[in-house]
Amino acid sequence: MPELPEVETTCLGLAPFITNKVITEFRVWQPALRWPIPDHLASCIEGDRIRGLRRRGKYLLFDLKGSSGLLIHLGMSGSLRILTEAQPKSKHVHWQLNFGNLLLRYRDPRRFGALLYSTQLDQHPLLGNLGPEPLADDFDGDYLYQYSRRRKRAVKNVIMDGGVVVGIGNIYAAEALFLAGIHPARAAGAIGLNRYQALATTIKAVIHAALQRGGTTLKDYVDSNNQPGYFGLQLKVYGRNGQPCNSCLTPLKTIRLNQRASTYCPRCQR
DNA sequence: ACTTTAGCCTGTCGGC
DNA sequence: TGCCGACAGGCTAAAG
């Protein structure tokens, strides 16, 4: 399931193929994604050149003419793939962009992803309330501490809130909290500055490590060149309920926060 | 004003 | 073997 590192990897992987290429055709097979693909999108974008690719949180942004562009989200099972010749459409391919002979195909079995268009891409409502990037300088322990004053929500819910900081999904939240020694259910307002500085550090560390490996891959993610995924990151708590803690051998426990499984070490995380 | 919940989807897996 | 429910998950709108 694509998280920030996977989206970044996709962005970097696609860029050499489609930057400065002209969209010669746009085709849709299944417009019912997280939000419907806009009607008549082909007439808006055919003939346009891809001026550049960007990532914001887990959104992929394709800049087109003027300030217009495409906003793409991979949901939890989406992938983009470059094909150099027309090949039979596989199941769950919902749309494609043609660049002459080159094809960019979107596949998404669970259809939680999105393809949207705006003439003012940077003003798109979905981008309006996003918090800082986790690797940026404006995301740090002080920031988390200040946000958390007098807030009672669980700290895990805070770091997974895209309005606080973007791109931290269930996997990286669990791992970062373990590394920082913080219980996922602890009330955000009851955590001091020192521990938030540790948490900001471990968040940056896990995101950075995943980026270095080209993104953690689970099951159905395939990168933009259709290479098998990276299973590199050794997850210390995520998906390891009941197994011994890597550090103290205590069996890991799982609780549910915001309907999400949250696995942690009851001894190491307080 | 803040926080939680429901709902969107389908493939996979464990239990019976 | 096959069926069925639980679960996975980001994000928003609506409810609390």
PDB file of C-alpha atoms (C1' of nucleotides) in Angstrom:
ATOM      1  CA  MET A   1       0.000   0.000   0.000  1.00  0.00           C
ATOM      2  CA  PRO A   2       1.619   3.161  -1.165  1.00  0.00           C
ATOM      3  CA  GLU A   3       2.777   5.483   1.548  1.00  0.00           C
ATOM      4  CA  LEU A   4       4.854   8.601   1.106  1.00  0.00           C
ATOM      5  CA  PRO A   5       8.063   6.769   0.165  1.00  0.00           C
ATOM      6  CA  GLU A   6       6.252   4.674  -2.433  1.00  0.00           C
ATOM      7  CA  VAL A   7       4.654   7.762  -3.933  1.00  0.00           C
ATOM      8  CA  GLU A   8       8.024   9.506  -4.037  1.00  0.00           C
ATOM      9  CA  THR A   9       9.540   6.453  -5.702  1.00  0.00           C
ATOM     10  CA  THR A  10       6.757   6.444  -8.269  1.00  0.00           C
ATOM     11  CA  CYS A  11       7.260  10.143  -8.916  1.00  0.00           C
ATOM     12  CA  LEU A  12      11.001   9.745  -9.417  1.00  0.00           C
ATOM     13  CA  GLY A  13      10.498   6.617 -11.502  1.00  0.00           C
ATOM     14  CA  LEU A  14       8.002   8.213 -13.864  1.00  0.00           C
ATOM     15  CA  ALA A  15       9.684  11.561 -14.337  1.00  0.00           C
ATOM     16  CA  PRO A  16      12.359  10.517 -16.859  1.00  0.00           C
ATOM     17  CA  PHE A  17       9.745   8.865 -19.063  1.00  0.00           C
ATOM     18  CA  ILE A  18       7.045  11.506 -19.261  1.00  0.00           C
ATOM     19  CA  THR A  19       8.536  14.897 -18.401  1.00  0.00           C
ATOM     20  CA  ASN A  20       8.075  17.208 -21.398  1.00  0.00           C
ATOM     21  CA  LYS A  21       6.046  14.586 -23.239  1.00  0.00           C
ATOM     22  CA  VAL A  22       2.782  15.557 -24.916  1.00  0.00           C
ATOM     23  CA  ILE A  23      -0.407  13.726 -24.013  1.00  0.00           C
ATOM     24  CA  THR A  24      -1.676  12.337 -27.297  1.00  0.00           C
ATOM     25  CA  GLU A  25      -4.635  10.439 -25.876  1.00  0.00           C
ATOM     26  CA  PHE A  26      -6.416   9.873 -22.620  1.00  0.00           C
ATOM     27  CA  ARG A  27      -8.618   6.820 -22.095  1.00  0.00           C
ATOM     28  CA  VAL A  28     -10.881   5.780 -19.231  1.00  0.00           C
ATOM     29  CA  TRP A  29     -12.339   2.372 -18.544  1.00  0.00           C
ATOM     30  CA  GLN A  30     -13.593   2.832 -15.009  1.00  0.00           C
ATOM     31  CA  PRO A  31     -14.265   6.383 -13.844  1.00  0.00           C
ATOM     32  CA  ALA A  32     -15.609   5.361 -10.419  1.00  0.00           C
ATOM     33  CA  LEU A  33     -12.563   5.782  -8.219  1.00  0.00           C
ATOM     34  CA  ARG A  34     -12.508   7.468  -4.794  1.00  0.00           C
ATOM     35  CA  TRP A  35     -14.004  10.411  -6.638  1.00  0.00           C
ATOM     36  CA  PRO A  36     -15.237  10.150 -10.215  1.00  0.00           C
ATOM     37  CA  ILE A  37     -12.738  10.936 -12.921  1.00  0.00           C
ATOM     38  CA  PRO A  38     -13.991  14.247 -14.369  1.00  0.00           C
ATOM     39  CA  ASP A  39     -16.172  14.009 -17.453  1.00  0.00           C
ATOM     40  CA  HIS A  40     -14.601  15.119 -20.709  1.00  0.00           C
ATOM     41  CA  LEU A  41     -11.141  15.077 -19.149  1.00  0.00           C
ATOM     42  CA  ALA A  42      -9.639  14.010 -22.470  1.00  0.00           C
ATOM     43  CA  SER A  43     -10.658  17.272 -24.119  1.00  0.00           C
ATOM     44  CA  CYS A  44      -9.030  19.223 -21.261  1.00  0.00           C
ATOM     45  CA  ILE A  45      -5.640  17.579 -21.369  1.00  0.00           C
ATOM     46  CA  GLU A  46      -5.026  16.024 -24.779  1.00  0.00           C
ATOM     47  CA  GLY A  47      -2.339  18.006 -26.538  1.00  0.00           C
ATOM     48  CA  ASP A  48      -0.913  19.289 -23.260  1.00  0.00           C
ATOM     49  CA  ARG A  49       2.680  18.760 -22.296  1.00  0.00           C
ATOM     50  CA  ILE A  50       3.710  17.346 -18.905  1.00  0.00           C
ATOM     51  CA  ARG A  51       5.830  20.195 -17.639  1.00  0.00           C
ATOM     52  CA  GLY A  52       6.853  18.408 -14.472  1.00  0.00           C
ATOM     53  CA  LEU A  53       5.984  15.927 -11.746  1.00  0.00           C
ATOM     54  CA  ARG A  54       5.728  16.700  -8.072  1.00  0.00           C
ATOM     55  CA  ARG A  55       4.692  14.988  -4.879  1.00  0.00           C
ATOM     56  CA  ARG A  56       2.790  16.590  -1.993  1.00  0.00           C
ATOM     57  CA  GLY A  57       2.068  14.197   0.846  1.00  0.00           C
ATOM     58  CA  LYS A  58       0.738  11.143  -0.927  1.00  0.00           C
ATOM     59  CA  TYR A  59      -0.547  13.092  -3.902  1.00  0.00           C
ATOM     60  CA  LEU A  60       1.205  12.997  -7.241  1.00  0.00           C
ATOM     61  CA  LEU A  61       0.914  16.227  -9.204  1.00  0.00           C
ATOM     62  CA  PHE A  62       1.454  16.513 -12.951  1.00  0.00           C
ATOM     63  CA  ASP A  63       1.920  20.115 -14.026  1.00  0.00           C
ATOM     64  CA  LEU A  64       0.350  20.955 -17.365  1.00  0.00           C
ATOM     65  CA  LYS A  65      -0.042  24.282 -19.178  1.00  0.00           C
ATOM     66  CA  GLY A  66      -0.424  27.439 -17.161  1.00  0.00           C
ATOM     67  CA  SER A  67      -1.262  26.544 -13.589  1.00  0.00           C
ATOM     68  CA  SER A  68      -3.383  23.544 -14.581  1.00  0.00           C
ATOM     69  CA  GLY A  69      -2.551  19.954 -13.820  1.00  0.00           C
ATOM     70  CA  LEU A  70      -3.530  16.489 -12.743  1.00  0.00           C
ATOM     71  CA  LEU A  71      -3.824  15.329  -9.160  1.00  0.00           C
ATOM     72  CA  ILE A  72      -3.355  11.606  -8.655  1.00  0.00           C
ATOM     73  CA  HIS A  73      -3.714   9.525  -5.520  1.00  0.00           C
ATOM     74  CA  LEU A  74      -2.770   5.846  -5.436  1.00  0.00           C
ATOM     75  CA  GLY A  75      -5.154   4.991  -2.613  1.00  0.00           C
ATOM     76  CA  MET A  76      -4.074   1.773  -1.035  1.00  0.00           C
ATOM     77  CA  SER A  77      -3.667  -0.471  -4.045  1.00  0.00           C
ATOM     78  CA  GLY A  78      -2.943   1.891  -6.921  1.00  0.00           C
ATOM     79  CA  SER A  79       0.102   1.766  -9.142  1.00  0.00           C
ATOM     80  CA  LEU A  80       1.328   3.556 -12.233  1.00  0.00           C
ATOM     81  CA  ARG A  81       3.286   1.742 -14.843  1.00  0.00           C
ATOM     82  CA  ILE A  82       5.120   2.738 -17.981  1.00  0.00           C
ATOM     83  CA  LEU A  83       4.630   0.544 -21.023  1.00  0.00           C
ATOM     84  CA  THR A  84       6.592   1.017 -24.193  1.00  0.00           C
ATOM     85  CA  GLU A  85       4.117  -0.738 -26.432  1.00  0.00           C
ATOM     86  CA  ALA A  86       0.410  -1.438 -26.284  1.00  0.00           C
ATOM     87  CA  GLN A  87      -0.194  -4.595 -24.336  1.00  0.00           C
ATOM     88  CA  PRO A  88      -3.495  -6.192 -23.413  1.00  0.00           C
ATOM     89  CA  LYS A  89      -5.110  -4.297 -20.600  1.00  0.00           C
ATOM     90  CA  SER A  90      -4.914  -6.316 -17.418  1.00  0.00           C
ATOM     91  CA  LYS A  91      -7.671  -6.450 -14.870  1.00  0.00           C
ATOM     92  CA  HIS A  92      -8.215  -3.346 -12.729  1.00  0.00           C
ATOM     93  CA  VAL A  93      -6.621  -0.938 -15.179  1.00  0.00           C
ATOM     94  CA  HIS A  94      -8.886   2.093 -15.010  1.00  0.00           C
ATOM     95  CA  TRP A  95      -7.238   4.746 -17.166  1.00  0.00           C
ATOM     96  CA  GLN A  96      -4.192   5.496 -19.267  1.00  0.00           C
ATOM     97  CA  LEU A  97      -2.316   8.377 -20.776  1.00  0.00           C
ATOM     98  CA  ASN A  98      -0.686   7.945 -24.165  1.00  0.00           C
ATOM     99  CA  PHE A  99       2.477   9.796 -25.104  1.00  0.00           C
ATOM    100  CA  GLY A 100       2.849   8.674 -28.680  1.00  0.00           C
ATOM    101  CA  ASN A 101       3.945   5.073 -28.380  1.00  0.00           C
ATOM    102  CA  LEU A 102       4.590   5.338 -24.661  1.00  0.00           C
ATOM    103  CA  LEU A 103       1.761   4.462 -22.283  1.00  0.00           C
ATOM    104  CA  LEU A 104       1.189   5.327 -18.650  1.00  0.00           C
ATOM    105  CA  ARG A 105      -1.326   2.948 -17.104  1.00  0.00           C
ATOM    106  CA  TYR A 106      -3.114   3.168 -13.792  1.00  0.00           C
ATOM    107  CA  ARG A 107      -4.109  -0.030 -12.032  1.00  0.00           C
ATOM    108  CA  ASP A 108      -6.020  -0.050  -8.750  1.00  0.00           C
ATOM    109  CA  PRO A 109      -7.881  -3.178  -7.623  1.00  0.00           C
ATOM    110  CA  ARG A 110      -9.570  -1.498  -4.686  1.00  0.00           C
ATOM    111  CA  ARG A 111     -10.321   1.794  -6.413  1.00  0.00           C
ATOM    112  CA  PHE A 112      -9.484   3.982  -3.453  1.00  0.00           C
ATOM    113  CA  GLY A 113      -7.295   6.140  -5.636  1.00  0.00           C
ATOM    114  CA  ALA A 114      -8.171   9.266  -7.581  1.00  0.00           C
ATOM    115  CA  LEU A 115      -7.514  11.165 -10.792  1.00  0.00           C
ATOM    116  CA  LEU A 116      -8.599  14.784 -10.686  1.00  0.00           C
ATOM    117  CA  TYR A 117      -7.922  17.860 -12.781  1.00  0.00           C
ATOM    118  CA  SER A 118      -7.731  21.508 -11.923  1.00  0.00           C
ATOM    119  CA  THR A 119      -6.955  24.649 -13.852  1.00  0.00           C
ATOM    120  CA  GLN A 120      -5.473  25.947 -10.574  1.00  0.00           C
ATOM    121  CA  LEU A 121      -3.721  22.835  -9.330  1.00  0.00           C
ATOM    122  CA  ASP A 122      -2.052  24.382  -6.301  1.00  0.00           C
ATOM    123  CA  GLN A 123      -5.390  25.773  -5.134  1.00  0.00           C
ATOM    124  CA  HIS A 124      -7.090  22.389  -5.201  1.00  0.00           C
ATOM    125  CA  PRO A 125      -9.148  21.872  -2.011  1.00  0.00           C
ATOM    126  CA  LEU A 126      -7.507  18.515  -1.342  1.00  0.00           C
ATOM    127  CA  LEU A 127      -4.155  20.273  -0.994  1.00  0.00           C
ATOM    128  CA  GLY A 128      -5.465  23.107   1.132  1.00  0.00           C
ATOM    129  CA  ASN A 129      -5.276  21.744   4.648  1.00  0.00           C
ATOM    130  CA  LEU A 130      -2.167  19.631   4.511  1.00  0.00           C
ATOM    131  CA  GLY A 131       0.439  19.810   7.218  1.00  0.00           C
ATOM    132  CA  PRO A 132       4.191  19.986   6.627  1.00  0.00           C
ATOM    133  CA  GLU A 133       6.222  17.284   4.933  1.00  0.00           C
ATOM    134  CA  PRO A 134       7.761  15.000   7.554  1.00  0.00           C
ATOM    135  CA  LEU A 135      11.276  15.491   6.204  1.00  0.00           C
ATOM    136  CA  ALA A 136      10.998  19.275   6.008  1.00  0.00           C
ATOM    137  CA  ASP A 137      12.674  21.558   8.540  1.00  0.00           C
ATOM    138  CA  ASP A 138       9.340  22.953   9.715  1.00  0.00           C
ATOM    139  CA  PHE A 139       8.376  19.538  11.023  1.00  0.00           C
ATOM    140  CA  ASP A 140      10.120  18.933  14.331  1.00  0.00           C
ATOM    141  CA  GLY A 141       9.576  18.149  17.986  1.00  0.00           C
ATOM    142  CA  ASP A 142       8.633  21.714  18.838  1.00  0.00           C
ATOM    143  CA  TYR A 143       5.938  21.687  16.199  1.00  0.00           C
ATOM    144  CA  LEU A 144       4.394  18.448  17.498  1.00  0.00           C
ATOM    145  CA  TYR A 145       4.637  19.686  21.074  1.00  0.00           C
ATOM    146  CA  GLN A 146       2.929  22.973  20.279  1.00  0.00           C
ATOM    147  CA  TYR A 147       0.151  21.293  18.342  1.00  0.00           C
ATOM    148  CA  SER A 148      -0.488  18.809  21.118  1.00  0.00           C
ATOM    149  CA  ARG A 149      -1.011  21.224  24.015  1.00  0.00           C
ATOM    150  CA  ARG A 150      -4.361  20.547  25.690  1.00  0.00           C
ATOM    151  CA  ARG A 151      -5.214  17.906  23.120  1.00  0.00           C
ATOM    152  CA  LYS A 152      -6.368  14.561  24.393  1.00  0.00           C
ATOM    153  CA  ARG A 153      -6.346  12.500  21.218  1.00  0.00           C
ATOM    154  CA  ALA A 154      -4.025   9.543  21.022  1.00  0.00           C
ATOM    155  CA  VAL A 155      -0.571  10.477  19.809  1.00  0.00           C
ATOM    156  CA  LYS A 156      -0.796   7.902  17.025  1.00  0.00           C
ATOM    157  CA  ASN A 157      -3.907   9.589  15.677  1.00  0.00           C
ATOM    158  CA  VAL A 158      -2.083  12.904  15.758  1.00  0.00           C
ATOM    159  CA  ILE A 159       0.851  11.785  13.642  1.00  0.00           C
ATOM    160  CA  MET A 160      -1.489  10.062  11.171  1.00  0.00           C
ATOM    161  CA  ASP A 161      -3.527  13.245  10.737  1.00  0.00           C
ATOM    162  CA  GLY A 162      -2.665  14.771   7.375  1.00  0.00           C
ATOM    163  CA  GLY A 163      -3.514  18.197   8.704  1.00  0.00           C
ATOM    164  CA  VAL A 164      -0.714  17.834  11.240  1.00  0.00           C
ATOM    165  CA  VAL A 165       1.897  16.146   9.082  1.00  0.00           C
ATOM    166  CA  VAL A 166       1.446  14.452   5.716  1.00  0.00           C
ATOM    167  CA  GLY A 167       2.371  11.000   4.544  1.00  0.00           C
ATOM    168  CA  ILE A 168       2.496   8.978   7.746  1.00  0.00           C
ATOM    169  CA  GLY A 169       0.352   5.876   7.394  1.00  0.00           C
ATOM    170  CA  ASN A 170      -0.297   3.046   9.782  1.00  0.00           C
ATOM    171  CA  ILE A 171       2.970   1.238   9.146  1.00  0.00           C
ATOM    172  CA  TYR A 172       5.327   4.148   9.703  1.00  0.00           C
ATOM    173  CA  ALA A 173       3.312   5.494  12.617  1.00  0.00           C
ATOM    174  CA  ALA A 174       3.632   2.189  14.459  1.00  0.00           C
ATOM    175  CA  GLU A 175       7.330   1.886  13.705  1.00  0.00           C
ATOM    176  CA  ALA A 176       8.175   5.462  14.660  1.00  0.00           C
ATOM    177  CA  LEU A 177       6.304   5.193  17.969  1.00  0.00           C
ATOM    178  CA  PHE A 178       8.125   1.999  18.818  1.00  0.00           C
ATOM    179  CA  LEU A 179      11.500   3.540  18.085  1.00  0.00           C
ATOM    180  CA  ALA A 180      10.612   6.558  20.212  1.00  0.00           C
ATOM    181  CA  GLY A 181       9.340   4.370  23.061  1.00  0.00           C
ATOM    182  CA  ILE A 182       5.918   6.022  23.099  1.00  0.00           C
ATOM    183  CA  HIS A 183       2.658   4.175  23.700  1.00  0.00           C
ATOM    184  CA  PRO A 184       0.388   4.725  20.662  1.00  0.00           C
ATOM    185  CA  ALA A 185      -2.673   5.500  22.806  1.00  0.00           C
ATOM    186  CA  ARG A 186      -0.986   8.082  25.025  1.00  0.00           C
ATOM    187  CA  ALA A 187      -2.835  11.382  25.097  1.00  0.00           C
ATOM    188  CA  ALA A 188      -0.942  13.829  22.901  1.00  0.00           C
ATOM    189  CA  GLY A 189      -1.142  16.596  25.491  1.00  0.00           C
ATOM    190  CA  ALA A 190       0.472  14.434  28.143  1.00  0.00           C
ATOM    191  CA  ILE A 191       3.728  14.037  26.234  1.00  0.00           C
ATOM    192  CA  GLY A 192       6.582  16.401  26.888  1.00  0.00           C
ATOM    193  CA  LEU A 193       8.895  18.255  24.548  1.00  0.00           C
ATOM    194  CA  ASN A 194      11.767  15.842  24.927  1.00  0.00           C
ATOM    195  CA  ARG A 195       9.699  12.893  23.842  1.00  0.00           C
ATOM    196  CA  TYR A 196       8.267  14.809  20.887  1.00  0.00           C
ATOM    197  CA  GLN A 197      11.762  15.632  19.779  1.00  0.00           C
ATOM    198  CA  ALA A 198      12.539  11.929  19.898  1.00  0.00           C
ATOM    199  CA  LEU A 199       9.365  11.160  17.974  1.00  0.00           C
ATOM    200  CA  ALA A 200      10.051  13.701  15.247  1.00  0.00           C
ATOM    201  CA  THR A 201      13.492  12.184  14.896  1.00  0.00           C
ATOM    202  CA  THR A 202      12.223   8.618  14.569  1.00  0.00           C
ATOM    203  CA  ILE A 203       9.510   9.676  12.105  1.00  0.00           C
ATOM    204  CA  LYS A 204      12.155  11.265   9.911  1.00  0.00           C
ATOM    205  CA  ALA A 205      14.333   8.192  10.325  1.00  0.00           C
ATOM    206  CA  VAL A 206      11.725   5.640   9.252  1.00  0.00           C
ATOM    207  CA  ILE A 207      10.566   7.752   6.316  1.00  0.00           C
ATOM    208  CA  HIS A 208      14.132   8.346   5.273  1.00  0.00           C
ATOM    209  CA  ALA A 209      15.028   4.659   5.545  1.00  0.00           C
ATOM    210  CA  ALA A 210      12.024   3.702   3.446  1.00  0.00           C
ATOM    211  CA  LEU A 211      12.905   6.298   0.828  1.00  0.00           C
ATOM    212  CA  GLN A 212      16.409   4.910   0.647  1.00  0.00           C
ATOM    213  CA  ARG A 213      15.031   1.516  -0.114  1.00  0.00           C
ATOM    214  CA  GLY A 214      12.613   2.859  -2.664  1.00  0.00           C
ATOM    215  CA  GLY A 215       9.644   2.315  -0.459  1.00  0.00           C
ATOM    216  CA  THR A 216       8.350  -0.501   1.604  1.00  0.00           C
ATOM    217  CA  THR A 217       6.262  -2.842  -0.428  1.00  0.00           C
ATOM    218  CA  LEU A 218       3.444  -4.993   0.752  1.00  0.00           C
ATOM    219  CA  LYS A 219       1.636  -7.407  -1.513  1.00  0.00           C
ATOM    220  CA  ASP A 220       0.154  -5.463  -4.390  1.00  0.00           C
ATOM    221  CA  TYR A 221       2.489  -2.544  -4.914  1.00  0.00           C
ATOM    222  CA  VAL A 222       4.495  -2.540  -8.100  1.00  0.00           C
ATOM    223  CA  ASP A 223       6.740   0.371  -8.857  1.00  0.00           C
ATOM    224  CA  SER A 224       6.572   2.493 -11.950  1.00  0.00           C
ATOM    225  CA  ASN A 225       8.996   0.286 -13.869  1.00  0.00           C
ATOM    226  CA  ASN A 226       7.131  -2.832 -12.872  1.00  0.00           C
ATOM    227  CA  GLN A 227      10.022  -4.132 -10.832  1.00  0.00           C
ATOM    228  CA  PRO A 228       9.188  -6.358  -7.895  1.00  0.00           C
ATOM    229  CA  GLY A 229       8.808  -4.283  -4.798  1.00  0.00           C
ATOM    230  CA  TYR A 230      11.243  -3.608  -2.031  1.00  0.00           C
ATOM    231  CA  PHE A 231      10.668  -5.744   0.997  1.00  0.00           C
ATOM    232  CA  GLY A 232      13.683  -4.202   2.602  1.00  0.00           C
ATOM    233  CA  LEU A 233      12.501  -2.570   5.782  1.00  0.00           C
ATOM    234  CA  GLN A 234      12.531  -4.869   8.753  1.00  0.00           C
ATOM    235  CA  LEU A 235       9.344  -3.947  10.566  1.00  0.00           C
ATOM    236  CA  LYS A 236       9.736  -4.101  14.317  1.00  0.00           C
ATOM    237  CA  VAL A 237       6.090  -3.977  15.381  1.00  0.00           C
ATOM    238  CA  TYR A 238       3.721  -3.563  12.428  1.00  0.00           C
ATOM    239  CA  GLY A 239       1.960  -6.839  11.678  1.00  0.00           C
ATOM    240  CA  ARG A 240       3.804  -8.647  14.476  1.00  0.00           C
ATOM    241  CA  ASN A 241       1.047  -8.989  17.067  1.00  0.00           C
ATOM    242  CA  GLY A 242       1.880 -11.676  19.629  1.00  0.00           C
ATOM    243  CA  GLN A 243       5.477 -12.029  18.465  1.00  0.00           C
ATOM    244  CA  PRO A 244       8.323 -11.136  20.802  1.00  0.00           C
ATOM    245  CA  CYS A 245       9.581  -7.560  20.913  1.00  0.00           C
ATOM    246  CA  ASN A 246      12.897  -7.247  19.104  1.00  0.00           C
ATOM    247  CA  SER A 247      14.273  -5.376  22.066  1.00  0.00           C
ATOM    248  CA  CYS A 248      12.899  -7.044  25.227  1.00  0.00           C
ATOM    249  CA  LEU A 249      11.146 -10.234  24.008  1.00  0.00           C
ATOM    250  CA  THR A 250       7.810  -9.236  25.578  1.00  0.00           C
ATOM    251  CA  PRO A 251       4.945 -10.351  23.325  1.00  0.00           C
ATOM    252  CA  LEU A 252       3.685  -7.432  21.245  1.00  0.00           C
ATOM    253  CA  LYS A 253       0.094  -6.288  21.743  1.00  0.00           C
ATOM    254  CA  THR A 254      -2.454  -4.820  19.360  1.00  0.00           C
ATOM    255  CA  ILE A 255      -5.094  -2.240  20.183  1.00  0.00           C
ATOM    256  CA  ARG A 256      -7.403  -0.368  17.855  1.00  0.00           C
ATOM    257  CA  LEU A 257      -7.148   3.401  17.456  1.00  0.00           C
ATOM    258  CA  ASN A 258      -9.445   5.101  14.974  1.00  0.00           C
ATOM    259  CA  GLN A 259     -10.376   1.606  13.767  1.00  0.00           C
ATOM    260  CA  ARG A 260      -6.755   0.918  12.903  1.00  0.00           C
ATOM    261  CA  ALA A 261      -4.740  -1.919  14.309  1.00  0.00           C
ATOM    262  CA  SER A 262      -1.935  -0.490  16.390  1.00  0.00           C
ATOM    263  CA  THR A 263       0.722  -2.957  17.457  1.00  0.00           C
ATOM    264  CA  TYR A 264       3.218  -1.997  20.135  1.00  0.00           C
ATOM    265  CA  CYS A 265       5.443  -3.339  22.876  1.00  0.00           C
ATOM    266  CA  PRO A 266       3.722  -2.966  26.257  1.00  0.00           C
ATOM    267  CA  ARG A 267       7.072  -2.858  28.001  1.00  0.00           C
ATOM    268  CA  CYS A 268       9.138  -0.605  25.735  1.00  0.00           C
ATOM    269  CA  GLN A 269       6.367   1.875  24.895  1.00  0.00           C
ATOM    270  CA  ARG A 270       4.892   3.955  27.674  1.00  0.00           C
TER     271      ARG A 270
ATOM    272  C1'  DA B   1     -13.622  24.016  17.809  1.00  0.00           C
ATOM    273  C1'  DC B   2     -12.114  19.676  18.076  1.00  0.00           C
ATOM    274  C1'  DT B   3     -12.399  14.609  17.495  1.00  0.00           C
ATOM    275  C1'  DT B   4     -14.421  10.375  16.073  1.00  0.00           C
ATOM    276  C1'  DT B   5     -17.063   7.522  12.998  1.00  0.00           C
ATOM    277  C1'  DA B   6     -18.948   5.742   8.617  1.00  0.00           C
ATOM    278  C1'  DG B   7     -18.230   4.794   4.118  1.00  0.00           C
ATOM    279  C1'  DC B   8     -15.902   4.132  -0.099  1.00  0.00           C
ATOM    280  C1'  DC B   9     -13.906  -0.840  -2.549  1.00  0.00           C
ATOM    281  C1'  DT B  10     -12.148  -5.651  -3.473  1.00  0.00           C
ATOM    282  C1'  DG B  11      -8.783  -9.267  -2.651  1.00  0.00           C
ATOM    283  C1'  DT B  12      -7.102 -12.334   0.783  1.00  0.00           C
ATOM    284  C1'  DC B  13      -7.170 -15.209   4.652  1.00  0.00           C
ATOM    285  C1'  DG B  14      -8.753 -17.984   8.621  1.00  0.00           C
ATOM    286  C1'  DG B  15     -12.436 -20.618  10.473  1.00  0.00           C
ATOM    287  C1'  DC B  16     -16.091 -23.718  10.025  1.00  0.00           C
TER     288       DC B  16
ATOM    289  C1'  DT C   1     -14.241 -27.551  -0.976  1.00  0.00           C
ATOM    290  C1'  DG C   2     -16.693 -23.618  -0.460  1.00  0.00           C
ATOM    291  C1'  DC C   3     -18.742 -20.097   1.943  1.00  0.00           C
ATOM    292  C1'  DC C   4     -18.505 -16.079   5.003  1.00  0.00           C
ATOM    293  C1'  DG C   5     -16.971 -12.604   7.856  1.00  0.00           C
ATOM    294  C1'  DA C   6     -13.030  -9.867   9.182  1.00  0.00           C
ATOM    295  C1'  DC C   7      -9.569  -7.129   7.724  1.00  0.00           C
ATOM    296  C1'  DA C   8      -6.525  -4.128   5.107  1.00  0.00           C
ATOM    297  C1'  DG C   9      -6.175   1.086   4.141  1.00  0.00           C
ATOM    298  C1'  DG C  10      -6.207   7.082   3.100  1.00  0.00           C
ATOM    299  C1'  DC C  11      -9.201  10.419   3.108  1.00  0.00           C
ATOM    300  C1'  DT C  12     -13.505  13.136   3.512  1.00  0.00           C
ATOM    301  C1'  DA C  13     -18.102  14.253   4.955  1.00  0.00           C
ATOM    302  C1'  DA C  14     -21.002  13.910   8.533  1.00  0.00           C
ATOM    303  C1'  DA C  15     -21.937  13.143  13.183  1.00  0.00           C
ATOM    304  C1'  DG C  16     -20.829  13.593  17.938  1.00  0.00           C
TER     305       DG C  16
END
